[in-house]
XYZ file of C-alpha atoms in Angstrom:
559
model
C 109.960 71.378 79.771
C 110.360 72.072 75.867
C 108.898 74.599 73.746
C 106.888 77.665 74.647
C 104.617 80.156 72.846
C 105.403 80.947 68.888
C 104.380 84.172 67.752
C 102.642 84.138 64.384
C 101.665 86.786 61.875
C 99.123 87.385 59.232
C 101.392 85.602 56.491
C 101.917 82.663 58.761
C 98.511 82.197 59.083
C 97.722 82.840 55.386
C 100.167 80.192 54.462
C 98.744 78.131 57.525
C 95.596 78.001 56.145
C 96.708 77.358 52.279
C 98.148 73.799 54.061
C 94.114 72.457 53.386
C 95.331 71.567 50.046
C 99.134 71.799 49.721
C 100.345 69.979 52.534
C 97.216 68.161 54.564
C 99.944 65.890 56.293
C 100.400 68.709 58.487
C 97.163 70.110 58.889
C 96.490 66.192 60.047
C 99.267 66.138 62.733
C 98.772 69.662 64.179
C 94.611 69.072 64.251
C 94.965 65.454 66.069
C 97.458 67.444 68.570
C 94.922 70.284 68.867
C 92.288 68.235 70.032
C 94.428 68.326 73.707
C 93.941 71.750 73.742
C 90.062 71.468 73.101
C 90.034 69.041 75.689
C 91.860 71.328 78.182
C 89.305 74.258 77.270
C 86.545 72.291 77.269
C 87.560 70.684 81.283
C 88.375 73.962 82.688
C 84.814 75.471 81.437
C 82.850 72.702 81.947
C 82.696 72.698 85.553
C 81.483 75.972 85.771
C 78.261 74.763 84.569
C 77.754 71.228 86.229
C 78.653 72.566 89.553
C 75.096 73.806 89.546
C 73.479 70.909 89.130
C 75.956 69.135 91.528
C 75.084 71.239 93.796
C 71.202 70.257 93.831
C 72.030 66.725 93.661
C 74.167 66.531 96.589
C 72.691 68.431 98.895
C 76.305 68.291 101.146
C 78.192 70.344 98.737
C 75.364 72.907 97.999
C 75.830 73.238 102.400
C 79.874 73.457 101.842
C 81.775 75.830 99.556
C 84.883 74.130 100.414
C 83.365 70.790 98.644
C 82.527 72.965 95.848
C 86.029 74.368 95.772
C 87.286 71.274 95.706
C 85.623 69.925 92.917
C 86.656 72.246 90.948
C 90.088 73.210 92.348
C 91.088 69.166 92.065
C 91.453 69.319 88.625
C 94.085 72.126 88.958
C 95.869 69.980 91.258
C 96.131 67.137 88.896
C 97.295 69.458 86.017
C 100.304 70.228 88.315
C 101.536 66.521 88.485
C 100.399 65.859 85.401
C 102.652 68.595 84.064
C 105.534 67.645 86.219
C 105.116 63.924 85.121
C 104.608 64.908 81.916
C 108.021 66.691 80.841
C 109.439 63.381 82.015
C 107.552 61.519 79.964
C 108.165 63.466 76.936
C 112.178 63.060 77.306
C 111.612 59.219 78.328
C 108.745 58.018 76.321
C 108.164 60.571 73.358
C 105.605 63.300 72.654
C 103.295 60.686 71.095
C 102.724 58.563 73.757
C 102.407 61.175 76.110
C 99.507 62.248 74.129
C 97.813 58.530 74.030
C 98.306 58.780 78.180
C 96.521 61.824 77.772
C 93.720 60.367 76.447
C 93.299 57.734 78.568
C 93.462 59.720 81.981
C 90.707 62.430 79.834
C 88.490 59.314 79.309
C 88.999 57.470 82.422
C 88.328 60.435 84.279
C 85.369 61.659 82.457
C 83.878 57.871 82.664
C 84.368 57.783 86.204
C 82.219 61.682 86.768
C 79.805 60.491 84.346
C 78.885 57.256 87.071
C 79.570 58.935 90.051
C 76.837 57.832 92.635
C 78.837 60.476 95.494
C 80.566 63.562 95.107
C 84.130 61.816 96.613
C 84.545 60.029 92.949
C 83.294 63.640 91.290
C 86.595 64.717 92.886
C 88.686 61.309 91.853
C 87.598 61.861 88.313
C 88.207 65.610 88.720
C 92.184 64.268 89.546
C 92.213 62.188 86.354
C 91.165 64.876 84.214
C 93.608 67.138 85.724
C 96.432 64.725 85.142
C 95.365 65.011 80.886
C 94.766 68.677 81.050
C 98.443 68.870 82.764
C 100.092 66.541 80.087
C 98.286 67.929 77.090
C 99.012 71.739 77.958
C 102.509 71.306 77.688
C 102.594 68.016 75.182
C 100.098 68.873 72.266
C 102.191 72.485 71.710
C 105.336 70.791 71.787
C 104.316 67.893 69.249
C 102.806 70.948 66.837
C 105.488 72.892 67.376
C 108.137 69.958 66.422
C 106.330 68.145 63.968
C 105.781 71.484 61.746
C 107.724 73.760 59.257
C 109.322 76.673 60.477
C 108.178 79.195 58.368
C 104.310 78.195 59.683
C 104.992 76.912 63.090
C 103.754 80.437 64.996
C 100.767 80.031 63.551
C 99.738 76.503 64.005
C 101.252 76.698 67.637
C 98.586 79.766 68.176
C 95.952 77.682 67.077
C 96.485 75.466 70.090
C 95.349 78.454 71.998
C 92.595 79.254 69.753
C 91.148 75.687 70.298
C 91.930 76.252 74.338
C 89.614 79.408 74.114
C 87.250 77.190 71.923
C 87.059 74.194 73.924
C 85.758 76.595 76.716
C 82.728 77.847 74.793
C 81.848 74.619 73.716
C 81.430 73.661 77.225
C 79.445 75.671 77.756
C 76.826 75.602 74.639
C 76.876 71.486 75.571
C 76.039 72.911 79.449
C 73.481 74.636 78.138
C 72.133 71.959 75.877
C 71.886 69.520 78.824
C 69.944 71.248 81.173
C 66.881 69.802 80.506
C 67.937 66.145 79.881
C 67.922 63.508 83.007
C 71.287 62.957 84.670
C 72.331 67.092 83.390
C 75.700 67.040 85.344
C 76.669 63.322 83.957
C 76.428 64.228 80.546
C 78.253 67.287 80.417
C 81.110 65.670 82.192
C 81.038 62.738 80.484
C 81.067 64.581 77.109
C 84.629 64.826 77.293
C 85.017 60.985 77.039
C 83.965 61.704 73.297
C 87.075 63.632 71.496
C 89.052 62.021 73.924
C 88.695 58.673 72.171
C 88.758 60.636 68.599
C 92.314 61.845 69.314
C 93.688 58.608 70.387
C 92.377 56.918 67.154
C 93.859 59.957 65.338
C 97.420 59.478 66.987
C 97.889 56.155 66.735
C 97.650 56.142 63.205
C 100.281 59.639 63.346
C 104.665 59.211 63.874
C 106.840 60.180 67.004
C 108.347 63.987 66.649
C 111.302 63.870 64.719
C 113.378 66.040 67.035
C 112.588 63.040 69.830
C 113.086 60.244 67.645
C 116.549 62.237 66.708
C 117.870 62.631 70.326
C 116.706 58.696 70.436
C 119.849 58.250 67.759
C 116.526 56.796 65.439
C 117.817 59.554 62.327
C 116.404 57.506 59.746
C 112.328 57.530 60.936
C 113.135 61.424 62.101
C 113.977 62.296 58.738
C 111.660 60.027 56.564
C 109.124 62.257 58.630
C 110.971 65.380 57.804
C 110.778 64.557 54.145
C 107.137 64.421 54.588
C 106.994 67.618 56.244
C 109.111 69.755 54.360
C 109.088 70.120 50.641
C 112.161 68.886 49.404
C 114.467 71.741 48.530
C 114.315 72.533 52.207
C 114.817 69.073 53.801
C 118.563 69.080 53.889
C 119.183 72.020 55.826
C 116.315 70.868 58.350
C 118.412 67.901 58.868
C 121.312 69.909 59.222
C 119.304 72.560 61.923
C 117.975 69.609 63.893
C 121.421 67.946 64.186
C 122.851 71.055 65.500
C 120.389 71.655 67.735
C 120.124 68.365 69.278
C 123.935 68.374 69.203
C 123.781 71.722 71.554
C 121.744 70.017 73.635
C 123.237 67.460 74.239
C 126.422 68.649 75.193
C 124.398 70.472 78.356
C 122.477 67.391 80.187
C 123.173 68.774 83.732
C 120.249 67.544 86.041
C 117.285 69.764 86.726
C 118.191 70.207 90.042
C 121.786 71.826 88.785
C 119.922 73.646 86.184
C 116.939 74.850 88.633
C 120.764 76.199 91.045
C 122.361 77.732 87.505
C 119.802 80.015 86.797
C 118.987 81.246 90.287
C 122.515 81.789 90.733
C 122.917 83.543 87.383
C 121.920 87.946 88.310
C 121.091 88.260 84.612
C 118.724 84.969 84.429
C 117.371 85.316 88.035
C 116.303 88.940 87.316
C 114.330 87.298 83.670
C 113.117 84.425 86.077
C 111.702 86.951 88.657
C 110.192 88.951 85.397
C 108.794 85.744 84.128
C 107.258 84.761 87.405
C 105.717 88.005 87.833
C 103.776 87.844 84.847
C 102.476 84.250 85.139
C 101.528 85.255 88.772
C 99.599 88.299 88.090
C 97.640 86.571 85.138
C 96.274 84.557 88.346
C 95.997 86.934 91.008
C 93.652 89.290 88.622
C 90.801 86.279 89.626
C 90.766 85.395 85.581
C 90.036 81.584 86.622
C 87.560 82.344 89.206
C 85.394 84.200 86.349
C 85.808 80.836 84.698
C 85.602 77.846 86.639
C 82.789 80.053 88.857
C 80.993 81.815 86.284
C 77.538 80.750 86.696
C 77.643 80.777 90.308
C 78.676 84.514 89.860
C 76.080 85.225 87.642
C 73.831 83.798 89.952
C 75.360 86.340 92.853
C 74.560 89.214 90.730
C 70.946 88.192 91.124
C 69.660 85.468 88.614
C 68.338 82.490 90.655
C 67.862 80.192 87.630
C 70.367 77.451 86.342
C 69.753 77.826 83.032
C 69.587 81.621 82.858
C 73.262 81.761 84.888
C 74.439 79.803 81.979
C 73.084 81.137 79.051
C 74.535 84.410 80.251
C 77.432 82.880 81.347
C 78.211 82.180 77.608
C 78.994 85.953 76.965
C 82.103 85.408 79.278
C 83.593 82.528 77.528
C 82.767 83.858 73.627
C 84.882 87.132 74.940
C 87.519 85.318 76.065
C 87.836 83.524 72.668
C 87.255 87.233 70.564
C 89.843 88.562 73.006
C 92.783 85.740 72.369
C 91.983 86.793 68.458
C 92.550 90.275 69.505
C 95.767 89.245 70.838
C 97.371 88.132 67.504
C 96.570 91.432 65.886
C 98.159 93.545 68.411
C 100.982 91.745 70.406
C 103.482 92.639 67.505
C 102.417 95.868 66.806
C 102.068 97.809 70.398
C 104.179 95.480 72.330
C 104.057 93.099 75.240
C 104.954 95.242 77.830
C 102.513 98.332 76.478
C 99.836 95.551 76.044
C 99.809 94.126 79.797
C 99.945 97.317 81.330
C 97.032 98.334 79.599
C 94.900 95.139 79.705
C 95.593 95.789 83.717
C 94.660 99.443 83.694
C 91.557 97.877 82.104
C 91.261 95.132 84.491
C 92.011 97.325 87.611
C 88.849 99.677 86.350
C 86.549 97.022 85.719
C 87.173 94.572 88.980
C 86.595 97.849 90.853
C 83.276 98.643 89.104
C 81.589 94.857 90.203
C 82.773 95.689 93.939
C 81.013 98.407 93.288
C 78.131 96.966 92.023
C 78.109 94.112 94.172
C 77.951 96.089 96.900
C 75.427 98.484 95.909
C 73.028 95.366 95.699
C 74.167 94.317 99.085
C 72.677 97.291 100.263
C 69.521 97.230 98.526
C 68.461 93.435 99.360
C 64.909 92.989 99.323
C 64.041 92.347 103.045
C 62.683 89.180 104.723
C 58.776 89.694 105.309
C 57.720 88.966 108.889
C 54.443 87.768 107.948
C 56.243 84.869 106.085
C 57.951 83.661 108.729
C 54.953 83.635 111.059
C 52.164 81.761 108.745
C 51.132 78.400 110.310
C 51.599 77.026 106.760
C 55.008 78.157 106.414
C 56.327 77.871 109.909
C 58.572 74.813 109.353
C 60.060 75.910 106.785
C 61.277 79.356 108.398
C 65.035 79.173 108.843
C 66.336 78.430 112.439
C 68.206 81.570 112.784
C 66.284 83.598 111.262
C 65.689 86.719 113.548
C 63.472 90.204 112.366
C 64.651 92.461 110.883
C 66.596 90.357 108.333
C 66.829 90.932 104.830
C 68.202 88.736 101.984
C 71.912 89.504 102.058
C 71.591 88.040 106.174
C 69.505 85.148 105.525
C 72.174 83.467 102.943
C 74.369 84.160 105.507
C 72.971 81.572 108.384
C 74.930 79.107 109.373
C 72.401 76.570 109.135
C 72.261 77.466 105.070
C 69.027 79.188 104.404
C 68.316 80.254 101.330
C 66.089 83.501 99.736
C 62.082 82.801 98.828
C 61.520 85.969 96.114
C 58.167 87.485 96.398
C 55.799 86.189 93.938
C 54.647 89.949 92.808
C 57.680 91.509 92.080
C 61.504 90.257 92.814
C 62.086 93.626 95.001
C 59.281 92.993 97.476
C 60.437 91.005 100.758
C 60.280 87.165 100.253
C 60.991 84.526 102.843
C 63.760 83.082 104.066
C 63.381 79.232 104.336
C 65.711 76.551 105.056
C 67.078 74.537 102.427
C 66.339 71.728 101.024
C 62.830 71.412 101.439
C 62.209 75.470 101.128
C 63.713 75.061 98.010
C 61.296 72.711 96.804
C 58.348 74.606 98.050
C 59.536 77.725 96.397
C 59.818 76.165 93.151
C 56.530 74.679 93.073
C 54.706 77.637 93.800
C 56.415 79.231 90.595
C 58.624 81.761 92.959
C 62.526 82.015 92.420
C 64.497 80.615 95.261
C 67.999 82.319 95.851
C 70.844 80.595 97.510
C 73.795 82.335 95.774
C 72.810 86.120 95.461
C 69.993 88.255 96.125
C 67.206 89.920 93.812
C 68.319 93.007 92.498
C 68.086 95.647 89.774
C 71.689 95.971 89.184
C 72.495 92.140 87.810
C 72.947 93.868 84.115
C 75.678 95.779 85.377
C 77.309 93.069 86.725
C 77.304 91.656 83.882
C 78.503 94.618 81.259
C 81.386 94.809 84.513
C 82.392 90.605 84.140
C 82.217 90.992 79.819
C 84.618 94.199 80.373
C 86.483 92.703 82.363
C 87.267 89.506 80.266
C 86.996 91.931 77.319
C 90.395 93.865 79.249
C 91.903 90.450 79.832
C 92.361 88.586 77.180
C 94.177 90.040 74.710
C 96.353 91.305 77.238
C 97.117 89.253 80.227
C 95.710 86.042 78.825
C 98.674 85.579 76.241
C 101.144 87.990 76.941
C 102.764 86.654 79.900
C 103.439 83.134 78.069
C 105.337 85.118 75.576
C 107.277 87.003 77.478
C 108.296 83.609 79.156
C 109.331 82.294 75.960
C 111.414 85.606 74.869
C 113.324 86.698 78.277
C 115.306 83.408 79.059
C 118.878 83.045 77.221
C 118.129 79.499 74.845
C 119.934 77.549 77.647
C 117.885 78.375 80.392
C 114.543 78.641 78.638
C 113.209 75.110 79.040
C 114.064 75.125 82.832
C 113.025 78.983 83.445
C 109.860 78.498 81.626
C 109.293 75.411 83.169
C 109.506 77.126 86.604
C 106.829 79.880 85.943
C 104.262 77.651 84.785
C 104.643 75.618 87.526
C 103.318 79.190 89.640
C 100.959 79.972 87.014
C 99.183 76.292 88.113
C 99.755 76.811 91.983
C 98.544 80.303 91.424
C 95.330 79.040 89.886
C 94.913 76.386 92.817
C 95.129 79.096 95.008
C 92.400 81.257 93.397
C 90.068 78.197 92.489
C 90.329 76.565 96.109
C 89.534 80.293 97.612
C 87.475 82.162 95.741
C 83.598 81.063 97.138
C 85.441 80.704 100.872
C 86.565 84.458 99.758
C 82.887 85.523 98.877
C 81.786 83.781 102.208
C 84.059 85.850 104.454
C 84.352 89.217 102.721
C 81.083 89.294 100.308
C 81.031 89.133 96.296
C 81.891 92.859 96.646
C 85.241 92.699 98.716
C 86.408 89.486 96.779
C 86.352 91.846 93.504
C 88.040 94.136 95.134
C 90.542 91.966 96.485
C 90.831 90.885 92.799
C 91.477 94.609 92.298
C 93.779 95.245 94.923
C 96.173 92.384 93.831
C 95.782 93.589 89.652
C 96.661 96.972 90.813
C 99.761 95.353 92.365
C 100.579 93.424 89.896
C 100.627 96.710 87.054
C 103.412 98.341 89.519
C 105.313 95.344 89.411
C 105.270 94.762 85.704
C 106.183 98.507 85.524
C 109.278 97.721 88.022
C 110.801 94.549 86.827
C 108.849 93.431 83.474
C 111.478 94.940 80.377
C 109.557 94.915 76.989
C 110.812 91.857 74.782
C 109.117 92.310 71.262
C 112.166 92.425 68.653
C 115.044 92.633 71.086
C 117.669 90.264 70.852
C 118.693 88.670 73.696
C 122.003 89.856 73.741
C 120.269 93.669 73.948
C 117.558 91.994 76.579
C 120.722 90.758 78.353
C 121.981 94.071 78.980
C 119.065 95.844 80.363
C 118.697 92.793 82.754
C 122.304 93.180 83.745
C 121.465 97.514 84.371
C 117.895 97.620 85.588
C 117.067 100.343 83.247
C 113.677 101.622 83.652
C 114.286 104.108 81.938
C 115.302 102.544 78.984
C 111.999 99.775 79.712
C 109.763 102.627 79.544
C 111.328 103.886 76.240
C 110.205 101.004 74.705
């Protein structure tokens, strides 16, 4: 695995943007590679929103969390192989054509959702997808980041993450915009299909990288596209870098297994490597990717029953999460990656503990079930099997037999019924009452939501970017594809982990012990970025080397 995350600064992305009319070649090749990240934003928000209306279509998966779980968590799974099978095709095939596979696994996959007549083929498109999102996360970066000059290459590297963070909000404006059209669910996963098809036009008409078409001994085509790329007073010594470069790397081709041995084996590189993995662990663990692949659902446990309301609100989390990356660029060279993680977690710790808080306050303040409702001749059937007096909202989502909440028609407080689902559901709805099957009526569903925006707010310009470039500053140049490589890969396992657990998690402990499980594990995760996590911005690596070598907290915290 090649590449990593460039840093960029204001005159990177002045001159960046002064490329509409100087140099639109490489606006052209880094915008048809950014469409992979748009794609990968718009997948991983996307879900959030059509596992509603999955839900209410297949009645199965709104009975089993670990069906929804696995809608959504199949898509990580993918990413993983598609990752791993992607850095091989990169080195065997080129960045290009990894791209055009891209596409088609984004477009088959998104084809296959869009028909799905059961929720089994929801979960082998959901593999397809993942298997794009996987290739493009690590391909589209490393085309920009190869196929543009130096002096700009931060910047238009950064905007990858921008259109991440921007693919994610359009998923969810186009969730929003197809709730009231037949087939809802369909079309926003079939969406996708759409720039899927635009990039692939857009790349077939765009060259190889010319640092892979260099190692492929095919010089001439690698520097006809340099020449395009460069202005010409700086082509020559391009040439000259690249040959050196590839030259270096060439003369160290051990295999990845002997590489994987090296650096463990290394005390300097292991004790980056543990560093590394910390951070792209913790940006996991903090429950970032439950917030949102989950976020309507957890808008709907904070008390709003409605579909389209969970969304709309759900918005605020995603636009955050793109003002936050934004954030990010302004301050990651000025306070300092270490400084900024430790205070996005202080932050994060703070905030995760509030919604426990919260959640559990309207835990204990559930409307109760009314008796009367369970006893009317007209309602009998629908009273839920289990149900037993004395019940109050918070129990009757809790049957076994999946019952869901009937509010009160007078005032969402006042005890309701608790009916089984489906057909209670229906009944509900068509007497104009709200029916609850996530969370419960109560008055403190704003608070939940100032606590998820905060939250997010904390995040993003902190651990959202920062442990990527850490992971592309602590590794000597040798070890950094491999090292890098090997953190990512439990960054992805870390967000299978979370996405496969978290409604199982909110099953067995409540809404208010999975945030503060979240908690628990963020307030871990800031004493182990105190203990092992050295502060990388402007430090050679020879310096880094040495405080690796001592263990210097001391000399961390200086910093």
């Amino acid at each position: 695995m090649e590449g990593g995350h460039q840093k960029a600064d204001k005159a990177e992305f002045k001159e960046c943007l002064s490329l509409i009319w100087r140099q639109p070649y490489v606006l052209r090749l880094a915008f048809s590679a950014g469409i992979g990240g748009l794609l990968f934003g718009y997948d991983t928000g996307v879900i959030s929103g059509a596992l509603l209306y999955i839900r209410d279509e297949f009645h199965e998966v709104d009975r089993k969390t670990v069906l929804q779980e696995t809608i959504v968590s199949m898509a990580v799974a993918g990413a993983i192989i598609g990752a791993a099978v992607g850095g091989w095709m990169n080195d065997r095939f080129g960045r290009r054509l990894s791209i055009l596979t891209a596409d088609v696994l984004f477009f088959v996959g998104a084809v296959i959702m869009a028909v799905a007549p059961h929720y089994a083929v929801i979960i082998l498109g959901r593999i397809f997808v993942g298997l794009g999102v996987g290739m493009a996360s690590m391909t589209s970066p490393l085309y920009i980041s190869e196929a543009s000059p130096a002096r700009i290459r931060g910047a238009l590297v950064s905007s990858n993450g921008l259109l991440i963070t921007g693919g994610q909000f359009l998923s969810y404006l186009i969730n929003l915009a197809f709730t009231r059209v037949p087939g809802t669910w369909r079309w926003m996963l079939g969406v996708a299909g759409l720039p899927a098809i635009v990039q692939f036009v857009l790349m077939l008409m765009l060259p190889e990288s010319p640092r892979w078409l260099y190692r492929k001994n095919r010089k001439q085509e690698a520097e006809e596209i340099l020449r395009k790329i460069y202005p010409p007073h700086e082509v020559d010594d391009e040439i000259q870098a690249l040959r050196l470069s590839v030259e270096a790397e060439n003369a160290d081709r051990a295999g990845v297994f002997t590489r994987i041995g090296s650096a463990w084996g290394d005390a300097v590189v292991r004790k980056g490597l543990t560093a590394g993995i910390i951070c792209q662990v913790a940006q996991q663990l903090v429950g970032i990717n439950a917030v949102m692949y989950y976020s309507p659902t957890i808008v709907q446990l904070a008390g709003f029953a409605s579909n389209k309301t969970a969304m709309a609100l759900s918005l605020v989390t995603s636009g955050l999460n793109a003002v936050g990356t934004v954030l990010s660029m302004c301050f990651v060279d000025r306070v300092g990656r270490r400084k900024l993680m430790l205070a996005s977690l202080t932050g994060i710790v703070l905030f995760l503990g509030l919604l426990g808080g919260v959640f559990h306050a309207a835990a204990a303040n559930s409307p109760p079930v009314a008796a009367d409702a369970a006893a009317a001749p007209l309602y009998r059937n629908l009273t839920c099997p289990d149900y037993i007096p004395n019940w109050n909202c918070v129990s009757c989502l809790k049957a076994s037999s999946q019952c869901g909440f009937c509010g009160s028609p007078v005032g969402h407080l006042l005890p309701g019924a608790c009916w089984a689902a489906p057909p209670g559901g229906d009944v509900c709805r068509r007497e104009g009452r709200a029916w609850y099957t996530k969370g419960c009526p109560s008055d403190f569903g704003w608070a939940a939501l100032f606590g998820l925006a905060a939250f997010i707010l904390c995040y993003a310009p902190g651990m959202g970017t920062v442990p990527w470039i850490v992971n592309s500053e602590i590794y000597p140049l040798r070890y950094r594809g491999i090292c890098g490589g090997m953190a990512a890969v439990c960054n992805w396992v870390s967000n299978l982990v979370v996405s496969q657990s978290f409604l199982s998690l909110t099953q067995a402990l409540g809404s208010s012990g999975t945030f503060f499980l979240f908690c628990g594990f963020s307030s871990a995760s800031f004493v182990l970025i105190s203990l092992f996590v050295p502060e990388t911005m402007g430090v050679p690596f020879e310096e880094l080397e040495e405080v690796l070598a001592r263990g210097s907290l001391g000399r961390w915290w200086r910093r």
